[in-house]
Coordinates of C-alpha atoms in Angstrom, one line a residue:
M1 CA 32.3 -5.2 -1.9
R2 CA 30.7 -2.9 0.7
Q3 CA 31.3 -3.8 4.3
H4 CA 28.9 -3.0 7.2
P5 CA 30.4 -4.8 10.2
H6 CA 28.6 -3.0 13.0
L7 CA 25.2 -2.7 14.8
Y8 CA 24.2 0.6 16.3
I9 CA 23.4 0.4 20.0
D10 CA 23.3 3.1 22.6
G11 CA 24.7 5.8 20.3
R12 CA 27.7 3.7 19.2
W13 CA 28.7 1.5 16.4
T14 CA 29.4 -1.9 17.9
E15 CA 30.2 -5.4 16.8
P16 CA 27.7 -8.2 17.5
V17 CA 28.3 -10.3 20.6
E18 CA 28.8 -13.3 18.4
P19 CA 30.1 -12.0 15.0
H20 CA 28.1 -13.1 12.0
E21 CA 27.3 -11.5 8.7
V22 CA 25.2 -12.0 5.6
E23 CA 25.9 -11.2 2.0
L24 CA 23.4 -9.0 0.2
V25 CA 22.7 -10.1 -3.4
D26 CA 22.2 -7.5 -6.1
P27 CA 18.9 -8.8 -7.8
T28 CA 19.9 -7.2 -11.2
R29 CA 23.3 -8.9 -11.4
E30 CA 22.6 -12.0 -9.2
E31 CA 25.8 -11.5 -7.3
P32 CA 26.8 -10.3 -3.8
F33 CA 27.5 -6.6 -3.4
A34 CA 27.7 -6.0 0.3
R35 CA 28.3 -7.8 3.7
V36 CA 26.3 -6.8 6.7
A37 CA 26.8 -7.7 10.4
L38 CA 24.0 -9.9 11.9
G39 CA 23.0 -9.6 15.5
G40 CA 21.4 -12.2 17.7
A41 CA 19.3 -12.4 20.9
A42 CA 22.1 -11.1 23.1
D43 CA 22.4 -8.0 20.9
A44 CA 18.6 -7.4 21.0
D45 CA 18.9 -7.6 24.8
R46 CA 21.6 -5.0 24.8
A47 CA 19.6 -2.7 22.5
V48 CA 16.4 -3.0 24.6
A49 CA 18.4 -2.2 27.8
A50 CA 19.9 0.9 26.1
A51 CA 16.4 2.0 24.9
R52 CA 14.9 1.5 28.4
D53 CA 17.7 3.5 30.0
A54 CA 17.3 6.3 27.4
F55 CA 13.5 6.3 27.9
K56 CA 13.9 7.7 31.4
T57 CA 15.0 11.0 30.1
F58 CA 13.8 11.2 26.5
S59 CA 10.2 10.5 27.6
T60 CA 10.3 13.7 29.7
T61 CA 11.4 16.0 26.8
S62 CA 9.0 18.6 25.5
P63 CA 7.4 18.5 22.0
A64 CA 9.6 21.4 21.1
E65 CA 12.7 19.5 22.0
R66 CA 11.6 16.5 19.9
I67 CA 10.7 18.7 17.0
A68 CA 14.2 20.0 17.0
V69 CA 15.5 16.5 16.8
I70 CA 13.3 15.8 13.8
D71 CA 14.5 18.9 12.1
R72 CA 18.1 17.8 12.4
V73 CA 17.2 14.4 11.1
I74 CA 15.5 15.8 8.0
D75 CA 18.5 18.0 7.2
V76 CA 20.9 15.1 7.4
Y77 CA 18.6 12.7 5.6
E78 CA 18.2 15.0 2.6
S79 CA 22.0 15.3 2.3
Y80 CA 22.1 11.5 1.7
A81 CA 19.2 11.3 -0.7
D82 CA 21.3 10.3 -3.7
E83 CA 23.1 7.7 -1.7
F84 CA 19.9 6.2 -0.5
S85 CA 18.6 6.1 -4.1
E86 CA 21.7 4.3 -5.4
L87 CA 21.7 1.9 -2.5
I88 CA 18.2 0.7 -2.8
A89 CA 18.6 0.2 -6.5
R90 CA 21.5 -2.2 -5.8
E91 CA 19.9 -3.7 -2.7
V92 CA 16.3 -4.4 -3.8
G93 CA 16.1 -3.3 -7.4
I94 CA 14.1 -0.1 -7.0
P95 CA 14.8 2.2 -10.0
V96 CA 16.7 5.4 -9.3
G97 CA 13.9 7.2 -11.2
N98 CA 11.4 6.2 -8.5
R99 CA 12.2 9.2 -6.4
A100 CA 9.1 8.7 -4.2
Q101 CA 11.0 6.0 -2.4
V102 CA 13.5 8.6 -1.3
T103 CA 11.6 11.9 -1.1
G104 CA 8.6 10.3 0.7
P105 CA 10.4 9.7 4.0
A106 CA 11.3 13.4 4.4
Q107 CA 7.7 14.3 3.7
H108 CA 6.5 11.9 6.4
M109 CA 9.0 13.4 8.9
R110 CA 7.6 16.8 8.2
V111 CA 4.0 15.7 8.7
A112 CA 4.8 14.0 12.0
R113 CA 6.7 17.1 13.2
D114 CA 3.8 19.4 12.2
I115 CA 1.2 17.2 13.9
V116 CA 3.0 17.2 17.2
R117 CA 3.3 21.0 17.2
E118 CA -0.5 21.2 17.7
Y119 CA -1.2 17.9 19.4
P120 CA -3.0 18.2 22.8
F121 CA -1.0 15.8 25.0
E122 CA -3.2 17.0 27.9
S123 CA -6.9 17.7 27.6
R124 CA -9.9 17.4 29.8
I125 CA -13.2 15.5 30.1
G126 CA -15.4 17.2 32.7
N127 CA -13.0 18.0 35.6
A128 CA -10.6 15.2 34.8
I129 CA -7.2 15.6 33.1
V130 CA -6.6 13.1 30.3
R131 CA -2.9 12.7 29.6
R132 CA -1.3 11.0 26.6
E133 CA 2.2 9.7 27.5
P134 CA 4.8 7.8 25.5
I135 CA 4.2 4.1 25.7
G136 CA 7.9 3.1 26.2
V137 CA 10.4 1.0 24.2
C138 CA 9.2 0.2 20.7
A139 CA 10.4 -2.6 18.5
L140 CA 10.2 -1.6 14.9
I141 CA 10.4 -4.3 12.3
S142 CA 10.2 -3.1 8.7
P143 CA 10.1 -4.7 5.2
W144 CA 12.2 -4.5 2.1
N145 CA 9.7 -3.3 -0.5
W146 CA 9.6 0.3 0.9
P147 CA 13.0 0.0 2.7
I148 CA 13.4 3.6 3.9
Q149 CA 9.9 4.9 4.0
T150 CA 8.3 2.2 6.2
G151 CA 11.1 2.4 8.7
V152 CA 11.0 6.2 8.8
I153 CA 7.2 6.3 9.4
K154 CA 7.7 4.0 12.4
L155 CA 10.6 5.7 13.9
V156 CA 9.5 9.3 13.4
Y157 CA 6.2 8.8 15.1
A158 CA 7.9 7.0 18.0
L159 CA 10.3 9.9 18.2
V160 CA 7.7 12.6 18.3
A161 CA 5.7 10.7 20.9
G162 CA 8.8 10.5 23.2
C163 CA 9.5 6.8 22.8
T164 CA 12.8 5.0 22.4
M165 CA 13.2 2.1 20.0
V166 CA 15.0 -0.9 18.5
A167 CA 14.8 -1.2 14.7
K168 CA 15.2 -4.4 12.8
P169 CA 15.0 -3.9 9.0
S170 CA 14.5 -6.8 6.6
L171 CA 17.7 -8.6 5.8
N172 CA 17.1 -7.9 2.1
S173 CA 17.4 -4.1 2.9
A174 CA 19.8 -4.3 5.8
A175 CA 22.3 -1.9 4.2
S176 CA 19.8 0.9 3.9
G177 CA 19.0 0.3 7.5
V178 CA 22.6 0.9 8.4
L179 CA 22.6 4.1 6.3
L180 CA 19.5 5.3 8.1
A181 CA 21.2 4.7 11.5
K182 CA 24.1 6.8 10.2
V183 CA 21.7 9.6 9.5
L184 CA 20.2 9.5 13.0
H185 CA 23.7 9.4 14.5
E186 CA 24.9 12.4 12.6
A187 CA 21.7 14.2 13.5
E188 CA 22.7 13.7 17.2
V189 CA 19.7 11.8 18.3
P190 CA 20.4 11.1 21.9
P191 CA 22.2 7.8 22.7
G192 CA 19.9 4.9 23.2
V193 CA 16.9 6.6 21.7
F194 CA 17.4 4.8 18.4
N195 CA 19.1 1.4 18.1
L196 CA 19.6 -0.8 15.1
V197 CA 20.0 -4.6 15.2
N198 CA 20.1 -6.3 11.8
G199 CA 19.3 -9.9 12.2
R200 CA 17.1 -12.8 11.3
G201 CA 13.5 -12.8 12.2
R202 CA 13.6 -16.1 14.0
E203 CA 16.4 -14.7 16.3
V204 CA 16.2 -10.9 16.6
G205 CA 12.6 -10.5 15.6
D206 CA 11.4 -13.3 17.9
T207 CA 13.5 -12.0 20.8
L208 CA 12.0 -8.5 20.4
S209 CA 8.4 -9.9 20.1
H210 CA 8.8 -11.9 23.3
H211 CA 10.9 -9.3 25.2
P212 CA 9.4 -8.1 28.5
G213 CA 11.4 -4.9 28.1
V214 CA 9.5 -4.0 24.9
D215 CA 6.2 -2.1 25.3
L216 CA 5.1 -2.0 21.7
I217 CA 6.0 -3.9 18.5
S218 CA 5.3 -2.4 15.1
F219 CA 5.6 -4.9 12.3
T220 CA 5.1 -4.6 8.6
G221 CA 5.4 -7.7 6.5
S222 CA 3.5 -10.8 5.5
T223 CA 0.3 -11.9 7.2
A224 CA 1.9 -15.3 8.2
A225 CA 4.8 -13.6 9.9
G226 CA 2.5 -11.0 11.5
K227 CA 0.5 -13.8 13.1
Q228 CA 3.7 -15.2 14.6
V229 CA 4.6 -11.7 15.9
G230 CA 1.2 -11.2 17.5
A231 CA 1.2 -14.6 19.1
A232 CA 4.7 -14.0 20.6
A233 CA 3.8 -10.5 21.8
A234 CA 0.7 -11.8 23.6
G235 CA 2.8 -13.4 26.3
T236 CA 3.8 -10.0 27.7
V237 CA 0.6 -8.2 26.6
K238 CA 2.5 -5.6 24.7
R239 CA 0.7 -3.4 22.2
V240 CA 0.9 -4.7 18.6
C241 CA 0.6 -2.7 15.4
L242 CA 0.6 -4.8 12.3
E243 CA 0.5 -3.8 8.6
L244 CA 0.2 -7.1 6.7
G245 CA -0.7 -8.5 3.3
G246 CA -3.2 -7.3 0.8
K247 CA -5.1 -8.4 -2.3
S248 CA -6.7 -5.1 -3.1
A249 CA -9.5 -4.8 -5.6
T250 CA -10.4 -2.1 -8.1
V251 CA -14.1 -2.0 -8.9
V252 CA -14.6 -0.5 -12.3
L253 CA -18.3 0.5 -12.6
P254 CA -20.1 0.4 -15.9
D255 CA -20.2 4.2 -16.2
A256 CA -16.4 4.6 -15.6
D257 CA -13.9 5.9 -18.1
L258 CA -12.6 2.4 -19.0
E259 CA -9.4 3.5 -20.6
R260 CA -8.5 5.7 -17.7
A261 CA -9.4 3.0 -15.2
A262 CA -7.4 0.3 -17.0
R263 CA -4.2 2.4 -17.5
W264 CA -4.3 3.7 -13.9
N265 CA -4.8 0.2 -12.5
V266 CA -1.8 -1.2 -14.5
Q267 CA 0.4 1.7 -13.4
R268 CA -0.6 1.4 -9.8
C269 CA -0.5 -2.4 -9.7
F270 CA 2.9 -2.7 -11.3
F271 CA 4.6 0.2 -9.6
N272 CA 7.6 -1.1 -7.6
A273 CA 7.4 -4.3 -9.8
G274 CA 4.1 -5.1 -8.1
Q275 CA 5.9 -5.4 -4.7
S276 CA 3.4 -3.2 -2.8
C277 CA 0.9 -4.4 -0.2
H278 CA -1.7 -1.9 -1.5
A279 CA -1.3 -2.9 -5.1
P280 CA -4.7 -3.2 -6.9
S281 CA -3.9 -6.7 -8.1
R282 CA -7.5 -7.6 -8.7
M283 CA -9.5 -5.6 -11.2
L284 CA -13.2 -6.2 -11.3
V285 CA -14.9 -5.3 -14.6
H286 CA -18.5 -5.8 -15.7
E287 CA -18.8 -9.0 -17.7
S288 CA -20.0 -7.0 -20.7
Q289 CA -16.9 -4.7 -20.7
V290 CA -14.0 -7.0 -20.1
E291 CA -13.0 -7.2 -23.8
Q292 CA -13.1 -3.4 -24.0
V293 CA -10.5 -2.9 -21.4
V294 CA -8.0 -5.6 -22.6
P295 CA -6.3 -3.5 -25.3
F296 CA -5.7 -0.7 -22.7
L297 CA -4.3 -3.1 -20.2
V298 CA -2.0 -4.7 -22.7
D299 CA -0.8 -1.4 -24.1
E300 CA -0.1 0.1 -20.7
A301 CA 1.7 -3.0 -19.4
R302 CA 4.0 -3.0 -22.4
R303 CA 5.0 0.6 -21.8
F304 CA 7.2 -0.3 -18.8
R305 CA 10.9 -0.2 -19.5
L306 CA 12.6 -3.1 -17.7
G307 CA 16.3 -2.9 -17.0
D308 CA 19.1 -1.9 -14.7
P309 CA 17.5 0.1 -11.8
L310 CA 20.7 2.3 -11.8
D311 CA 19.6 3.6 -15.3
S312 CA 17.4 6.6 -14.9
S313 CA 15.2 5.6 -17.9
T314 CA 14.2 2.2 -16.2
T315 CA 10.7 2.2 -14.9
M316 CA 10.7 -1.4 -13.6
G317 CA 13.6 -3.2 -12.1
P318 CA 13.9 -6.8 -11.0
V319 CA 12.0 -8.4 -8.1
V320 CA 13.9 -8.5 -4.9
S321 CA 15.3 -12.1 -4.7
A322 CA 15.5 -15.5 -6.2
A323 CA 12.9 -16.7 -3.7
Q324 CA 10.5 -14.0 -4.8
F325 CA 11.2 -14.6 -8.4
K326 CA 10.4 -18.3 -8.0
S327 CA 7.1 -17.6 -6.1
I328 CA 5.9 -15.2 -8.7
K329 CA 6.6 -17.7 -11.5
E330 CA 4.7 -20.4 -9.6
H331 CA 1.7 -18.1 -9.4
I332 CA 1.8 -17.3 -13.1
Q333 CA 2.0 -21.0 -13.8
S334 CA -1.0 -21.7 -11.6
G335 CA -3.0 -19.1 -13.6
L336 CA -2.2 -21.0 -16.8
D337 CA -2.9 -24.3 -15.2
E338 CA -6.3 -23.2 -13.7
G339 CA -7.5 -21.9 -17.0
A340 CA -7.1 -18.1 -16.8
R341 CA -6.4 -16.3 -20.1
L342 CA -3.0 -14.8 -20.4
V343 CA -3.2 -11.5 -22.4
T344 CA 0.3 -10.2 -21.9
G345 CA 3.5 -11.2 -20.1
G346 CA 4.1 -14.7 -18.9
L347 CA 6.8 -17.0 -17.6
E348 CA 9.6 -16.0 -20.0
R349 CA 12.2 -13.5 -19.1
P350 CA 11.8 -10.1 -20.8
D351 CA 13.6 -9.8 -24.1
G352 CA 17.3 -8.9 -23.7
L353 CA 17.5 -9.7 -20.0
D354 CA 19.1 -13.1 -19.5
R355 CA 20.3 -12.3 -16.0
G356 CA 18.5 -10.8 -13.0
Y357 CA 15.2 -11.5 -11.3
F358 CA 13.1 -9.8 -14.0
V359 CA 9.4 -10.7 -14.4
Q360 CA 7.4 -9.5 -17.4
P361 CA 4.4 -7.3 -16.5
T362 CA 1.6 -9.9 -16.7
V363 CA -2.1 -9.7 -17.1
F364 CA -4.7 -12.4 -16.9
T365 CA -8.4 -12.2 -17.7
G366 CA -11.1 -14.8 -17.1
V367 CA -10.0 -15.1 -13.5
T368 CA -12.4 -16.6 -11.0
P369 CA -12.4 -15.9 -7.2
D370 CA -11.3 -19.4 -6.4
M371 CA -8.1 -19.3 -8.5
R372 CA -4.8 -18.9 -6.7
I373 CA -4.1 -15.7 -8.7
G374 CA -7.5 -14.4 -7.7
R375 CA -7.0 -15.0 -3.9
E376 CA -3.3 -15.1 -2.9
E377 CA -1.0 -12.1 -2.6
I378 CA 1.5 -12.6 -5.4
F379 CA 3.7 -9.5 -4.6
G380 CA 4.8 -9.2 -8.2
P381 CA 3.8 -7.6 -11.5
V382 CA 0.7 -9.8 -12.0
L383 CA -2.8 -8.5 -12.5
A384 CA -5.9 -10.6 -12.3
V385 CA -9.1 -9.3 -14.1
L386 CA -12.3 -10.8 -12.7
P387 CA -15.8 -10.3 -14.3
Y388 CA -18.8 -9.4 -12.3
R389 CA -22.6 -9.4 -13.0
D390 CA -23.8 -6.4 -11.0
E391 CA -22.7 -4.1 -8.2
D392 CA -23.7 -6.5 -5.4
D393 CA -21.8 -9.2 -7.1
A394 CA -18.7 -6.9 -7.4
L395 CA -18.8 -6.1 -3.7
R396 CA -19.2 -9.8 -2.9
I397 CA -16.2 -10.7 -4.9
A398 CA -14.1 -7.8 -3.7
N399 CA -14.9 -8.5 0.0
D400 CA -14.5 -12.3 -0.4
S401 CA -10.9 -12.1 0.8
P402 CA -9.0 -12.6 4.1
Y403 CA -7.4 -9.3 3.3
G404 CA -8.7 -5.7 3.6
L405 CA -5.8 -3.3 3.1
G406 CA -6.9 -1.1 0.2
G407 CA -9.7 -0.7 -2.4
F408 CA -10.3 1.4 -5.5
V409 CA -13.4 2.5 -7.3
F410 CA -13.8 4.0 -10.8
G411 CA -17.1 5.4 -11.9
G412 CA -19.0 8.4 -13.2
D413 CA -21.9 8.7 -10.8
R414 CA -20.3 10.0 -7.7
E415 CA -23.1 9.1 -5.3
N416 CA -23.3 5.5 -6.6
A417 CA -19.5 5.2 -6.5
R418 CA -19.4 6.4 -2.9
R419 CA -21.9 3.8 -2.0
V420 CA -19.7 1.1 -3.5
A421 CA -16.6 2.6 -1.8
N422 CA -18.4 2.5 1.5
G423 CA -19.2 -1.1 0.9
L424 CA -15.6 -2.2 0.5
R425 CA -14.2 -3.7 3.6
A426 CA -10.7 -2.2 3.6
G427 CA -8.7 0.5 5.3
R428 CA -8.0 2.9 2.4
I429 CA -10.3 3.5 -0.5
S430 CA -9.5 5.7 -3.5
Y431 CA -12.1 7.0 -6.1
N432 CA -11.0 7.6 -9.7
G433 CA -7.3 7.3 -8.8
A434 CA -7.4 10.0 -6.1
A435 CA -4.0 10.4 -4.3
T436 CA -3.7 9.5 -0.7
D437 CA -2.7 11.9 2.1
S438 CA 0.2 11.6 4.5
Y439 CA -2.0 13.1 7.3
T440 CA -4.6 10.3 7.1
P441 CA -4.4 6.9 8.7
M442 CA -3.2 3.8 6.9
G443 CA -4.0 0.3 8.0
G444 CA -6.1 -2.7 7.2
Y445 CA -9.2 -4.7 8.0
K446 CA -9.3 -8.4 8.7
E447 CA -5.9 -10.2 8.1
S448 CA -4.4 -7.1 6.7
G449 CA -3.5 -5.8 10.1
I450 CA -4.2 -4.2 13.5
G451 CA -3.8 -0.5 14.3
R452 CA -3.0 2.5 12.1
S453 CA 0.1 4.3 11.0
M454 CA 0.6 7.9 9.8
G455 CA -1.0 11.2 10.9
R456 CA -2.7 11.7 14.3
F457 CA -3.9 8.1 14.3
G458 CA -0.3 6.9 13.8
L459 CA 1.0 9.1 16.6
E460 CA -1.6 7.7 19.1
E461 CA -0.4 4.2 18.5
Y462 CA 2.8 5.2 20.4
L463 CA 0.9 6.9 23.3
E464 CA -0.7 5.6 26.5
V465 CA -3.8 7.3 28.0
K466 CA -4.0 8.3 31.6
S467 CA -6.9 9.8 33.5
V468 CA -6.0 12.1 36.5
Y469 CA -8.6 13.2 39.0
G470 CA -8.6 15.9 41.7
F471 CA -7.0 18.8 39.8
E472 CA -10.2 20.5 38.8
D473 CA -8.7 24.0 38.6
E474 CA -5.8 22.8 36.4
A475 CA -8.2 20.8 34.2
Q476 CA -10.2 23.9 33.3
A477 CA -7.3 25.5 31.6
L478 CA -7.0 22.5 29.1
P479 CA -8.9 22.0 25.9
T480 CA -12.0 19.9 26.1
L481 CA -11.7 16.4 24.6
F482 CA -15.4 15.9 24.0
G483 CA -18.1 18.5 23.8

């Protein structure tokens, strides 16, 4: 069994103040495969103190110096790519063939590095200097479903901004958090700039959310947990960036290529075993065309190869935990109980898999907006197909949700499809399956979050804005912010 007995604080591997550990369970084999040290409130205090001390000097470094740090991190990270891939397969069931989980973080590091090369940390409005300065110590709380990438996006933008940080990964992906800390240590990130405290949310997460020494908290996770983080952070009026739940809708317009829309939606919804906050888990199809799309949905869902995520031919592994497995099964049962039509998948384990938290790719039609599977985030491979009467009805159904993270539109008439896209109340909209861009902002409307990550917008979450007056001559040498 793998042993990870240390936290990472102030550039050193250190034991928790009160030694505790947790066993990580391999979701494929349903047995422990690693032990990881757990920190508590006292360890979070130590990490914040180290970050505050390091901020005094790291915040004064030049963009060029921070770029050099990122370049070193990229080099070391890429040398561990295969180890990361194998680890997250054991830890959370992500197939080794899903290379985006491992290659994506390096791409985001390069994007952040390239943005800061050209970013105007000083500009002018009239005769005033407008400075953007690092906000301070950042608490970074990341989830298990994108265990490396989400944490990397947070830490790399904090780094290029000149901030210092305390990271707390999900306990489900605590071992990959340790490996990421190892990467930063070997890349010689200055002591105290990056600190890792694995621990429970109600102890470490709550301490960081309340901590007066933390200037910003960036949290990715469930909406319920995000509300708790926001409430705790309000006591010290720290900046809060939240990326929370989603129940994204795909609107398939009557003039769309129905087969392309159906197959794309299944692939995108069931990617990562449906454990993605942007998953298009609601598919809205004109009432006259629902039966036309069903054969494509069923065929595409059955193309997934479920099995051991360490097998390169596997395209869907298990869901992350027994608790997640139970929750998904309860949602499937609710769909059956409330009268939705099951067209593929269901409650039974996939053939030949009598161990592991495996869920069949499942599709329901005849779903109405008031059903649980039509409203709640399931976070598993379950797709709800909802009929609509006309475009206004489709927008009403799509927007009738507490969430607003992503949205998708398929259609032939570009002008009409753009009108529908503009009518969706969500932070990221894709037309006909267009790929997203790492330079563009990501975030949600409504209960899907506050703030944005990635690109220039993501960088600015980690910066404060200062206006300086009286240096008219110096201001004239700076780029104009407006006009």
